[in-house]
């Protein structure tokens, strides 16, 4: 039978100062690790949630994003006639859209930030049923009116309901606020595409993308095959959810890699903390360990006992680190989306999976910090160790 | 019966032949024990005396399987322990040897009960059986009312009695006591020695005792003197009390 766990737990409590130092080292590392990953997850989730499995986004073949894409009016007509497109009261649910970047003063920062302004028709609301108007009303076609995402007023000055703002050579009035459920659209300003094209002097028959609502997610294949084999159009088609996942990949990868590097560097420090704690534990208890071995506990029992002790420290550290980061869940922050060069508000997402990863990372640190001292404890000559004070 | 001439019959419980231990310090060899022969029968009480550095504790460590000799052999109850591997020797210690240390060597974060229970964790006994054994051992040493006390809540004499309870709880073949009264006042020392007497007399235990204290040694049936690693004489002490 193994050495009782109560021996380890009480020994840790008896040496509480060094235990606390090791716990804090691991907690800090786990906290940073989980916080960075929750930032990446939040960004990714915000963009991925922007897409729907039932929507297909049509862009010019070869375009990397909507910003460098163009879709002509004739092509939009072909898209509308393609198989698999859902039809509503107002005809096929296809939303041709124009996207521009405009800068507005960021709230409380004294600098300007880019926001994505999306020119749409009112069909856009039918194509994206998750978008709900929560205050005011929709823009009226032909007027310089803005319907803004719920994060816009919080991120920028002068974009609250009823306020007037100048950009692109026009004067616009905010007439409504919409909520898209925490997606990227919540950081956008929507308006009538025809007005936006005039203000920005864009060709009147040109859009940048067309988003089609399909009858079902499975309808994408037929829709795509039809358009890619049609000689009248040269377009690329993505399921909307995949398009946004691709958009999120660059920054998500960057945050994940940076977060991991920081966590690994901090983790090395935390491992040394755990090593120090466990080596001093072994050193202080040389005679106790020798006594246990004299009584008949084998080297394996000793190693397991001290590794378990290190893992106890790591587990507590991991739990503390996770507990500290948990309040970040849902906290909104913002960054530049490098695919669209516009400001994107998103919330930290501290998921159960990330917490499990944090705990696993903590236990790994405990294992690395616990094994060498445990092996030393098991290898010391008993006869000499029994005489240690 | 105890013999140091190496001619005793093979029935003795503990038998050492040509036992030697040499340490190397720098380029120098230090012979701590040399060519030692010893035979101890079951239920004997033997005391080893001698000046510091004479090899008493080293001998005890070799007989208890805590150290390996440079030469010679130790056989206990027919098993030659000097040929055993590390893991086998560990298991053998758990089964056959009860250790009593000068500084008691109790685990400070465990209660008296839990300290005494430690050797039983290595047996296949159930929790209820372990409890029964521990209570019996603590009753033998007169500390059944101190089971929940931690070592820091006990006097030195009581700590050593807990140490003895731990040594006897698994009913080992023999007890090795290394200066068990060395850190105790006279009264506590007498209590501990009386306890060892009772273990030999009433429970038939075999006890090997290392001590500097002639009064402690007098409790043994035979006193063996070690000088520079050699057993030089034996003195029969008072008959068992």
Coordinates of C-alpha atoms in Angstrom, one line a residue:
Chain A
X1 CA 0.0 0.0 0.0
X2 CA 1.2 3.5 -0.7
X3 CA 2.2 6.1 1.9
X4 CA -1.0 7.8 3.1
X5 CA -2.0 11.0 1.2
X6 CA -2.6 12.7 4.6
X7 CA 1.2 12.5 5.2
X8 CA 1.8 14.7 2.1
X9 CA -1.1 17.1 2.6
X10 CA -0.2 17.7 6.2
X11 CA 3.5 18.1 5.3
X12 CA 2.5 20.7 2.8
X13 CA 0.5 22.5 5.4
X14 CA 3.4 22.3 7.9
X15 CA 5.7 24.1 5.3
X16 CA 3.0 26.5 4.2
X17 CA 5.2 29.4 3.3
X18 CA 7.2 27.6 0.6
X19 CA 4.0 25.8 -0.5
X20 CA 2.3 29.1 -1.0
X21 CA 5.2 30.5 -3.1
X22 CA 5.1 27.4 -5.3
X23 CA 1.3 27.5 -5.6
X24 CA 1.4 31.2 -6.6
X25 CA 4.1 30.6 -9.2
X26 CA 2.0 27.9 -10.8
X27 CA -1.3 29.9 -10.4
X28 CA 0.3 32.9 -12.2
X29 CA 1.4 30.8 -15.0
X30 CA -1.9 29.0 -15.4
X31 CA -3.7 32.3 -15.2
X32 CA -1.7 33.9 -18.0
X33 CA -1.9 30.7 -20.1
X34 CA -5.7 30.5 -19.8
X35 CA -6.2 34.2 -20.2
X36 CA -4.3 34.3 -23.4
X37 CA -6.0 31.3 -24.8
X38 CA -9.4 32.7 -23.8
X39 CA -8.6 35.8 -25.7
X40 CA -7.8 33.8 -28.8
X41 CA -10.9 31.7 -28.3
X42 CA -13.1 34.8 -27.8
X43 CA -11.8 36.3 -31.0
X44 CA -12.2 33.1 -32.9
X45 CA -15.7 32.5 -31.5
X46 CA -16.8 36.0 -32.3
X47 CA -15.8 35.7 -36.0
X48 CA -17.0 32.1 -36.4
X49 CA -20.3 32.8 -34.8
X50 CA -20.8 35.6 -37.4
X51 CA -21.2 33.0 -40.0
X52 CA -24.2 30.7 -40.5
X53 CA -24.0 27.1 -41.9
X54 CA -27.0 28.0 -44.1
X55 CA -25.4 31.1 -45.6
X56 CA -22.9 31.1 -48.5
X57 CA -20.7 34.1 -49.3
X58 CA -19.9 34.8 -52.9
X59 CA -16.8 36.8 -53.7
X60 CA -14.6 37.4 -56.7
X61 CA -12.4 34.4 -57.5
X62 CA -9.0 34.9 -55.8
X63 CA -10.2 37.5 -53.3
X64 CA -8.8 37.0 -49.8
X65 CA -11.6 38.9 -48.1
X66 CA -14.5 41.1 -48.9
X67 CA -12.2 44.1 -48.9
X68 CA -10.4 43.1 -52.1
X69 CA -13.5 41.5 -53.8
X70 CA -16.0 42.7 -56.3
X71 CA -19.2 41.2 -57.5
X72 CA -21.1 42.8 -60.4
X73 CA -24.9 43.3 -60.4
X74 CA -25.3 40.8 -63.3
X75 CA -23.4 38.2 -61.2
X76 CA -25.8 38.9 -58.3
X77 CA -28.7 38.1 -60.6
X78 CA -27.1 34.8 -61.5
X79 CA -26.6 34.0 -57.8
X80 CA -30.2 34.8 -57.1
X81 CA -31.3 32.3 -59.7
X82 CA -28.9 29.5 -58.5
X83 CA -30.4 26.3 -57.1
X84 CA -30.7 26.0 -53.3
X85 CA -31.3 29.7 -52.6
X86 CA -34.1 30.3 -50.1
X87 CA -37.0 32.5 -51.3
X88 CA -38.9 34.9 -49.1
X89 CA -41.8 37.3 -49.6
X90 CA -39.4 39.8 -51.4
X91 CA -37.8 37.2 -53.6
X92 CA -34.6 35.2 -53.4
X93 CA -32.8 35.8 -50.1
X94 CA -29.5 37.2 -51.5
X95 CA -27.9 40.2 -49.9
X96 CA -25.4 42.1 -52.1
X97 CA -23.2 44.1 -49.9
X98 CA -20.6 47.0 -50.1
X99 CA -18.0 47.3 -47.4
X100 CA -15.9 50.4 -46.6
X101 CA -13.7 51.4 -43.7
X102 CA -14.3 54.6 -41.8
X103 CA -12.5 55.9 -38.8
X104 CA -14.2 57.2 -35.7
X105 CA -12.8 58.4 -32.4
X106 CA -12.3 55.5 -30.0
X107 CA -14.1 56.1 -26.7
X108 CA -11.8 57.3 -24.0
X109 CA -8.6 56.7 -26.0
X110 CA -8.1 60.0 -27.8
X111 CA -7.3 58.2 -31.1
X112 CA -9.3 57.1 -34.0
X113 CA -10.1 53.5 -34.8
X114 CA -11.3 51.9 -38.0
X115 CA -14.9 50.6 -38.2
X116 CA -16.4 48.5 -40.9
X117 CA -19.3 50.1 -42.6
X118 CA -21.5 47.6 -44.5
X119 CA -23.9 48.8 -47.2
X120 CA -26.8 46.4 -47.4
X121 CA -30.4 46.2 -48.4
X122 CA -33.1 45.4 -45.8
X123 CA -32.8 41.8 -47.1
X124 CA -29.7 41.5 -45.0
X125 CA -31.8 41.2 -41.9
X126 CA -33.7 38.2 -43.5
X127 CA -30.4 36.6 -44.7
X128 CA -29.0 36.9 -41.1
X129 CA -32.0 36.1 -38.8
X130 CA -29.7 36.3 -35.7
X131 CA -29.5 40.1 -36.3
X132 CA -32.2 41.8 -34.3
X133 CA -32.9 45.5 -34.0
X134 CA -32.9 46.2 -30.2
X135 CA -33.3 50.0 -30.3
X136 CA -34.7 52.5 -32.8
X137 CA -35.5 51.2 -36.2
X138 CA -33.9 50.1 -39.5
X139 CA -32.5 52.6 -41.9
X140 CA -34.8 53.8 -44.7
X141 CA -33.5 53.0 -48.2
X142 CA -32.2 56.1 -50.0
X143 CA -31.5 58.0 -46.7
X144 CA -28.1 58.6 -45.0
X145 CA -29.1 56.6 -41.9
X146 CA -27.1 54.1 -39.9
X147 CA -28.1 51.0 -38.0
X148 CA -25.2 50.2 -35.7
X149 CA -24.1 47.1 -33.9
X150 CA -24.4 47.1 -30.1
X151 CA -20.7 47.3 -29.5
X152 CA -20.3 50.4 -31.8
X153 CA -21.7 52.9 -29.4
X154 CA -19.6 51.5 -26.6
X155 CA -16.4 51.5 -28.7
X156 CA -16.7 54.9 -30.5
X157 CA -17.7 58.4 -29.6
X158 CA -20.6 60.0 -31.4
X159 CA -22.3 56.9 -32.6
X160 CA -25.1 56.6 -30.0
X161 CA -28.7 56.3 -31.1
X162 CA -29.9 59.7 -32.5
X163 CA -26.5 61.2 -32.9
X164 CA -25.2 62.5 -36.2
X165 CA -21.8 61.7 -37.6
X166 CA -19.8 62.8 -40.6
X167 CA -17.7 60.3 -42.7
X168 CA -17.0 59.6 -46.3
X169 CA -18.2 63.1 -47.3
X170 CA -21.7 62.5 -46.0
X171 CA -23.6 63.3 -42.8
X172 CA -25.3 60.2 -41.2
X173 CA -27.8 59.8 -38.4
X174 CA -27.8 56.8 -36.2
X175 CA -31.4 55.6 -36.3
X176 CA -31.2 52.1 -34.8
X177 CA -29.0 49.6 -32.8
X178 CA -28.9 45.9 -33.6
X179 CA -27.7 42.9 -31.7
X180 CA -26.2 40.0 -33.6
X181 CA -25.5 37.8 -30.5
X182 CA -21.9 38.7 -29.9
X183 CA -20.7 38.3 -33.5
X184 CA -18.4 40.5 -35.6
X185 CA -21.5 42.3 -36.9
X186 CA -21.9 43.9 -33.5
X187 CA -18.8 46.0 -34.4
X188 CA -20.2 47.1 -37.7
X189 CA -22.3 50.0 -39.0
X190 CA -25.0 49.1 -41.5
X191 CA -26.6 51.4 -44.0
X192 CA -28.3 51.5 -47.5
X193 CA -25.7 50.2 -50.0
X194 CA -26.9 52.7 -52.7
X195 CA -26.3 55.7 -50.5
X196 CA -22.9 54.3 -49.4
X197 CA -21.8 53.7 -53.0
X198 CA -22.8 57.3 -53.9
X199 CA -20.9 58.8 -51.0
X200 CA -17.8 56.8 -51.7
X201 CA -18.2 57.2 -55.4
X202 CA -18.2 53.5 -56.1
X203 CA -19.6 52.1 -59.5
X204 CA -23.3 51.7 -59.1
X205 CA -23.4 48.2 -60.5
X206 CA -20.6 46.9 -58.2
X207 CA -20.8 45.2 -54.8
X208 CA -18.0 43.4 -52.9
X209 CA -19.9 40.3 -51.9
X210 CA -23.3 38.6 -52.0
X211 CA -24.5 36.5 -49.2
X212 CA -27.1 33.9 -50.0
X213 CA -29.5 32.2 -47.5
X214 CA -29.7 28.6 -48.6
X215 CA -32.7 26.3 -48.1
X216 CA -30.5 24.0 -45.9
X217 CA -26.8 23.6 -45.1
X218 CA -26.7 20.6 -47.5
X219 CA -27.8 22.9 -50.4
X220 CA -24.4 24.4 -50.6
X221 CA -22.9 21.8 -52.8
X222 CA -25.5 22.2 -55.6
X223 CA -25.4 26.0 -55.2
X224 CA -21.6 26.0 -55.5
X225 CA -21.4 23.5 -58.4
X226 CA -24.0 25.6 -60.3
X227 CA -22.1 28.9 -60.0
X228 CA -18.6 27.6 -60.4
X229 CA -19.6 25.9 -63.6
X230 CA -21.4 28.9 -65.0
X231 CA -19.3 30.8 -67.5
X232 CA -21.1 34.1 -66.8
X233 CA -19.5 34.3 -63.3
X234 CA -16.0 34.0 -62.0
X235 CA -16.5 33.7 -58.3
X236 CA -15.5 31.7 -55.2
X237 CA -18.1 30.5 -52.8
X238 CA -17.5 29.6 -49.1
X239 CA -19.9 28.6 -46.5
X240 CA -20.1 31.7 -44.4
X241 CA -19.0 30.0 -41.2
X242 CA -15.8 28.8 -42.9
X243 CA -15.1 32.2 -44.4
X244 CA -15.2 33.8 -40.9
X245 CA -13.2 30.9 -39.4
X246 CA -10.5 31.6 -42.0
X247 CA -10.6 35.3 -41.2
X248 CA -10.0 34.5 -37.5
X249 CA -7.1 32.1 -38.1
X250 CA -4.2 34.5 -38.4
X251 CA -4.9 36.5 -35.3
X252 CA -6.0 33.5 -33.3
X253 CA -2.8 31.7 -34.2
X254 CA -0.7 34.8 -33.3
X255 CA -2.4 35.1 -29.9
X256 CA -2.2 31.4 -29.2
X257 CA 1.5 31.2 -30.1
X258 CA 2.4 34.3 -28.2
X259 CA 0.4 33.1 -25.2
X260 CA 2.0 29.7 -25.3
X261 CA 5.5 31.3 -25.5
X262 CA 4.8 33.5 -22.5
X263 CA 3.2 30.6 -20.6
X264 CA 6.2 28.3 -21.4
X265 CA 8.7 31.0 -20.2
X266 CA 6.6 31.5 -17.0
X267 CA 6.1 27.8 -16.7
X268 CA 9.9 27.3 -16.6
X269 CA 10.1 29.7 -13.7
X270 CA 7.2 28.0 -12.0
X271 CA 8.8 24.6 -12.5
X272 CA 11.9 25.9 -10.8
X273 CA 9.7 27.2 -8.0
X274 CA 8.2 23.7 -7.6
X275 CA 11.6 22.1 -7.8
X276 CA 12.9 24.4 -5.1
X277 CA 10.0 23.7 -2.9
X278 CA 10.2 19.9 -3.4
X279 CA 14.0 19.8 -3.0
X280 CA 13.7 21.7 0.2
X281 CA 10.9 19.4 1.3
X282 CA 13.0 16.3 0.6
X283 CA 16.0 17.9 2.3
X284 CA 14.0 18.9 5.4
X285 CA 12.5 15.4 5.7
X286 CA 15.6 13.3 4.9
X287 CA 15.3 11.4 8.2
X288 CA 11.5 10.9 7.8
X289 CA 12.0 9.5 4.3
X290 CA 14.8 7.2 5.6
X291 CA 12.6 6.1 8.4
X292 CA 9.8 5.2 6.0
X293 CA 12.2 3.3 3.8
X294 CA 13.7 1.5 6.9
X295 CA 10.1 0.5 7.9
X296 CA 9.7 -1.1 4.5
X297 CA 8.3 1.4 2.1
X298 CA 10.0 0.9 -1.3
X299 CA 11.6 3.4 -3.5
X300 CA 8.5 3.4 -5.8
X301 CA 6.3 4.3 -2.9
X302 CA 8.6 7.2 -1.9
X303 CA 8.7 8.5 -5.5
X304 CA 4.9 8.3 -5.9
X305 CA 4.4 10.0 -2.5
X306 CA 6.6 13.0 -3.4
X307 CA 5.3 13.2 -6.9
X308 CA 1.8 13.2 -5.5
X309 CA 2.8 16.0 -3.1
X310 CA 4.2 18.1 -6.0
X311 CA 1.0 17.4 -7.9
X312 CA -1.1 18.6 -4.9
X313 CA 0.8 21.9 -5.1
X314 CA 0.3 22.0 -8.9
X315 CA -3.4 21.2 -8.6
X316 CA -4.1 23.9 -6.0
X317 CA -2.0 26.3 -8.1
X318 CA -3.9 25.4 -11.2
X319 CA -7.3 25.8 -9.5
X320 CA -6.3 29.2 -8.1
X321 CA -5.0 30.3 -11.6
X322 CA -8.3 29.2 -13.2
X323 CA -10.4 30.9 -10.4
X324 CA -8.5 34.2 -10.9
X325 CA -9.1 34.1 -14.7
X326 CA -12.7 33.0 -14.5
X327 CA -14.1 36.5 -14.0
X328 CA -12.6 37.5 -17.4
X329 CA -15.2 35.3 -19.1
X330 CA -17.5 37.5 -21.1
X331 CA -15.4 40.7 -20.5
X332 CA -15.4 42.6 -23.8
X333 CA -12.2 43.9 -25.3
X334 CA -11.3 44.9 -28.8
X335 CA -8.6 44.6 -31.4
X336 CA -7.8 45.2 -35.1
X337 CA -9.0 42.5 -37.3
X338 CA -6.1 42.4 -39.8
X339 CA -8.2 40.9 -42.5
X340 CA -10.5 43.9 -42.6
X341 CA -8.3 46.5 -40.9
X342 CA -11.2 47.4 -38.7
X343 CA -11.8 47.4 -35.0
X344 CA -13.5 44.3 -33.7
X345 CA -15.0 44.0 -30.2
X346 CA -15.1 40.5 -28.7
X347 CA -15.4 38.9 -25.3
X348 CA -12.9 36.6 -23.5
X349 CA -14.2 33.1 -23.6
X350 CA -13.0 31.0 -20.6
X351 CA -14.4 27.6 -21.6
X352 CA -14.4 24.4 -19.6
X353 CA -11.9 23.0 -22.2
X354 CA -9.5 25.9 -21.5
X355 CA -9.8 25.4 -17.8
X356 CA -9.0 21.7 -18.2
X357 CA -6.0 22.6 -20.4
X358 CA -4.9 25.0 -17.6
X359 CA -5.1 22.3 -15.0
X360 CA -3.3 19.9 -17.2
X361 CA -0.5 22.4 -17.7
X362 CA -0.3 22.9 -14.0
X363 CA -0.1 19.2 -13.4
X364 CA 2.6 18.9 -16.0
X365 CA 4.6 21.6 -14.2
X366 CA 4.1 19.7 -10.9
X367 CA 5.3 16.5 -12.5
X368 CA 8.4 18.1 -14.0
X369 CA 9.1 19.9 -10.7
X370 CA 8.3 16.8 -8.5
X371 CA 10.0 13.9 -10.1
X372 CA 13.7 14.8 -9.7
X373 CA 13.4 15.6 -5.9
X374 CA 11.3 12.4 -5.5
X375 CA 13.9 10.3 -7.2
X376 CA 16.6 11.9 -4.9
X377 CA 14.5 11.1 -1.9
X378 CA 14.2 7.5 -2.9
X379 CA 17.9 7.1 -3.7
X380 CA 19.6 8.5 -0.6
X381 CA 21.5 5.8 1.4
X382 CA 19.2 4.9 4.3
X383 CA 21.9 4.3 6.9
X384 CA 23.3 7.8 6.4
X385 CA 20.0 9.5 6.0
X386 CA 18.7 8.1 9.3
X387 CA 21.4 10.2 11.1
X388 CA 20.4 13.5 9.5
X389 CA 19.0 16.0 11.9
Chain B
X1 CA 22.2 -18.3 23.3
X2 CA 24.7 -15.8 21.8
X3 CA 28.0 -16.6 20.3
X4 CA 30.8 -14.6 18.7
X5 CA 33.2 -17.4 17.8
X6 CA 31.5 -18.4 14.5
X7 CA 31.1 -22.0 15.7
X8 CA 27.5 -22.0 16.8
X9 CA 25.1 -24.4 15.1
X10 CA 23.0 -23.3 12.2
X11 CA 19.8 -23.0 14.2
X12 CA 20.5 -19.5 15.5
X13 CA 18.0 -16.9 14.4
X14 CA 20.6 -14.3 13.3
X15 CA 23.9 -15.4 12.0
X16 CA 26.8 -13.2 10.8
X17 CA 29.9 -14.7 9.3
X18 CA 33.1 -12.8 8.5
X19 CA 31.2 -9.6 8.4
X20 CA 33.2 -6.5 7.4
X21 CA 32.4 -3.0 6.4
X22 CA 34.9 -0.6 4.8
X23 CA 34.3 3.0 3.8
X24 CA 36.5 4.9 1.5
X25 CA 37.1 8.5 2.4
X26 CA 39.4 10.3 0.0
X27 CA 42.1 7.9 -0.8
X28 CA 41.9 6.3 2.7
X29 CA 40.1 3.1 3.5
X30 CA 38.3 3.0 6.9
X31 CA 37.6 -0.5 8.2
X32 CA 34.6 0.0 10.5
X33 CA 33.9 -3.7 11.0
X34 CA 36.3 -6.6 10.4
X35 CA 35.7 -10.4 10.2
X36 CA 32.8 -10.3 12.7
X37 CA 31.0 -13.5 13.6
X38 CA 27.8 -13.5 15.6
X39 CA 25.0 -15.9 16.4
X40 CA 21.9 -14.8 18.2
X41 CA 19.0 -17.2 19.1
X42 CA 15.4 -16.3 19.1
X43 CA 14.1 -14.4 22.3
X44 CA 17.6 -13.3 23.2
X45 CA 18.3 -9.7 24.4
X46 CA 21.7 -8.6 23.4
X47 CA 23.4 -5.3 24.1
X48 CA 26.3 -3.9 22.0
X49 CA 28.5 -1.4 23.7
X50 CA 31.7 0.3 22.7
X51 CA 33.2 3.8 22.2
X52 CA 32.0 6.1 19.4
X53 CA 33.2 4.9 16.0
X54 CA 33.6 1.3 17.2
X55 CA 31.0 0.2 14.6
X56 CA 28.0 -0.5 16.8
X57 CA 25.4 1.3 14.6
X58 CA 27.1 0.0 11.4
X59 CA 26.6 -3.6 12.7
X60 CA 23.0 -2.9 13.5
X61 CA 22.5 -1.4 10.0
X62 CA 24.0 -4.5 8.5
X63 CA 21.9 -6.9 10.6
X64 CA 18.8 -4.9 9.8
X65 CA 19.4 -4.8 6.0
X66 CA 19.8 -1.0 6.0
X67 CA 23.3 -1.3 4.6
X68 CA 25.3 -3.9 2.7
X69 CA 28.5 -5.3 4.0
X70 CA 31.8 -5.1 2.2
X71 CA 32.4 -8.7 3.0
X72 CA 30.8 -11.6 4.8
X73 CA 27.2 -12.6 5.2
X74 CA 24.2 -12.1 7.4
X75 CA 21.5 -14.8 7.6
X76 CA 18.3 -14.3 9.4
X77 CA 15.9 -17.2 9.9
X78 CA 17.5 -19.0 7.1
X79 CA 17.4 -16.1 4.6
X80 CA 20.8 -14.7 3.6
X81 CA 19.9 -11.0 3.4
X82 CA 23.3 -10.0 2.1
X83 CA 22.4 -11.6 -1.2
X84 CA 19.0 -9.9 -1.6
X85 CA 18.2 -7.3 -4.2
X86 CA 17.2 -3.8 -3.0
X87 CA 13.5 -4.4 -3.5
X88 CA 13.6 -7.8 -1.9
X89 CA 15.5 -6.4 1.1
X90 CA 13.0 -3.7 1.5
X91 CA 10.2 -6.3 1.7
X92 CA 12.2 -8.4 4.0
X93 CA 12.7 -5.5 6.4
X94 CA 9.0 -4.8 6.5
X95 CA 8.3 -8.4 7.5
X96 CA 11.2 -9.2 9.8
X97 CA 12.7 -6.1 11.5
X98 CA 11.3 -3.6 13.9
X99 CA 13.5 -0.5 14.3
X100 CA 13.7 1.7 17.4
X101 CA 15.7 4.9 16.9
X102 CA 17.5 7.2 19.3
X103 CA 15.5 10.3 18.1
X104 CA 12.3 8.2 17.9
X105 CA 11.9 9.1 14.2
X106 CA 8.2 9.6 14.3
X107 CA 6.5 11.4 11.4
X108 CA 5.6 14.7 13.0
X109 CA 2.5 15.3 10.9
X110 CA 0.9 12.0 11.7
X111 CA -0.8 11.0 15.0
X112 CA 0.5 8.3 17.3
X113 CA -2.1 6.0 15.8
X114 CA -1.1 6.8 12.2
X115 CA 2.6 6.4 13.0
X116 CA 2.1 3.0 14.5
X117 CA -0.1 2.0 11.6
X118 CA 2.6 2.7 9.0
X119 CA 4.2 -0.8 9.0
X120 CA 0.8 -2.3 8.7
X121 CA 0.1 -0.4 5.5
X122 CA 2.6 -2.8 3.9
X123 CA 0.6 -5.8 4.9
X124 CA -2.7 -7.1 3.5
X125 CA -4.6 -6.4 6.7
X126 CA -8.0 -4.7 6.4
X127 CA -8.6 -1.4 8.0
X128 CA -10.4 -2.9 10.9
X129 CA -7.6 -5.4 11.5
X130 CA -5.0 -2.6 11.3
X131 CA -7.0 -0.6 13.9
X132 CA -7.1 -3.6 16.2
X133 CA -3.3 -4.3 15.9
X134 CA -2.5 -0.6 16.4
X135 CA -4.7 -0.4 19.5
X136 CA -3.0 -3.6 20.9
X137 CA 0.5 -2.3 20.3
X138 CA -0.3 1.1 21.9
X139 CA -1.8 -0.7 24.8
X140 CA 1.3 -2.8 25.2
X141 CA 3.4 0.4 25.5
X142 CA 0.8 2.0 27.8
X143 CA -0.3 4.7 25.4
X144 CA -3.7 3.6 24.3
X145 CA -5.1 6.9 25.6
X146 CA -2.7 9.0 23.4
X147 CA -3.7 7.6 20.0
X148 CA -4.9 10.9 18.6
X149 CA -1.9 12.9 19.9
X150 CA 0.7 14.2 17.5
X151 CA 4.4 13.6 18.4
X152 CA 4.8 17.3 19.5
X153 CA 2.1 16.7 22.1
X154 CA 4.0 13.8 23.7
X155 CA 7.0 13.7 26.0
X156 CA 10.2 12.2 24.9
X157 CA 9.6 9.0 26.8
X158 CA 6.1 8.7 25.3
X159 CA 7.4 9.4 21.8
X160 CA 9.9 6.5 22.2
X161 CA 7.1 4.2 23.4
X162 CA 5.1 5.1 20.3
X163 CA 8.3 4.3 18.4
X164 CA 8.5 0.9 20.1
X165 CA 4.8 0.3 19.4
X166 CA 5.5 1.0 15.7
X167 CA 8.4 -1.4 15.8
X168 CA 6.4 -4.3 17.3
X169 CA 3.0 -3.7 15.6
X170 CA 3.7 -5.9 12.6
X171 CA 5.1 -8.7 14.9
X172 CA 8.6 -8.6 13.3
X173 CA 11.2 -11.4 13.8
X174 CA 13.5 -9.1 15.9
X175 CA 13.9 -5.6 17.1
X176 CA 16.9 -3.4 16.5
X177 CA 17.2 -0.6 19.0
X178 CA 19.8 2.1 18.3
X179 CA 20.5 4.1 21.5
X180 CA 16.7 4.1 22.4
X181 CA 17.3 5.8 25.7
X182 CA 20.1 8.2 24.5
X183 CA 17.8 11.2 24.3
X184 CA 15.7 10.4 27.4
X185 CA 15.9 11.3 31.1
X186 CA 16.6 8.5 33.6
X187 CA 12.9 7.9 34.5
X188 CA 11.8 7.8 30.9
X189 CA 14.8 5.7 30.0
X190 CA 13.9 3.2 32.7
X191 CA 10.3 3.0 31.4
X192 CA 11.5 2.2 27.9
X193 CA 14.0 -0.4 29.1
X194 CA 11.4 -2.0 31.3
X195 CA 9.2 -2.2 28.2
X196 CA 12.0 -3.9 26.2
X197 CA 12.4 -6.3 29.1
X198 CA 8.7 -7.2 29.0
X199 CA 8.8 -7.6 25.2
X200 CA 11.5 -10.2 25.6
X201 CA 10.1 -11.9 28.7
X202 CA 6.4 -11.9 28.0
X203 CA 6.2 -11.8 24.2
X204 CA 9.3 -13.7 23.3
X205 CA 10.8 -10.9 21.2
X206 CA 14.4 -10.9 20.1
X207 CA 16.1 -7.6 20.9
X208 CA 19.4 -6.2 19.8
X209 CA 20.3 -3.0 21.5
X210 CA 23.1 -0.5 20.9
X211 CA 23.9 1.8 23.8
X212 CA 26.5 3.8 25.5
X213 CA 24.7 3.6 28.8
X214 CA 25.9 0.7 31.1
X215 CA 22.6 0.8 33.0
X216 CA 20.7 0.3 29.8
X217 CA 23.0 -2.5 28.8
X218 CA 22.4 -4.3 32.1
X219 CA 18.9 -5.0 31.0
X220 CA 20.3 -7.4 28.3
X221 CA 21.1 -11.0 28.9
X222 CA 24.4 -10.6 27.2
X223 CA 26.6 -7.5 26.6
X224 CA 29.0 -7.5 23.7
X225 CA 31.8 -5.0 23.4
X226 CA 33.0 -3.6 20.1
X227 CA 36.3 -2.0 19.7
X228 CA 37.6 -0.8 16.4
X229 CA 35.2 -3.0 14.5
X230 CA 35.9 -6.2 16.3
X231 CA 33.8 -7.9 19.0
X232 CA 36.3 -8.3 21.8
X233 CA 34.4 -9.7 24.7
X234 CA 31.1 -10.8 26.0
X235 CA 29.7 -10.3 29.5
X236 CA 26.7 -12.0 30.8
X237 CA 24.4 -9.5 32.4
X238 CA 21.9 -10.1 35.0
X239 CA 19.3 -12.8 34.3
X240 CA 16.1 -11.7 32.7
X241 CA 13.8 -9.7 34.9

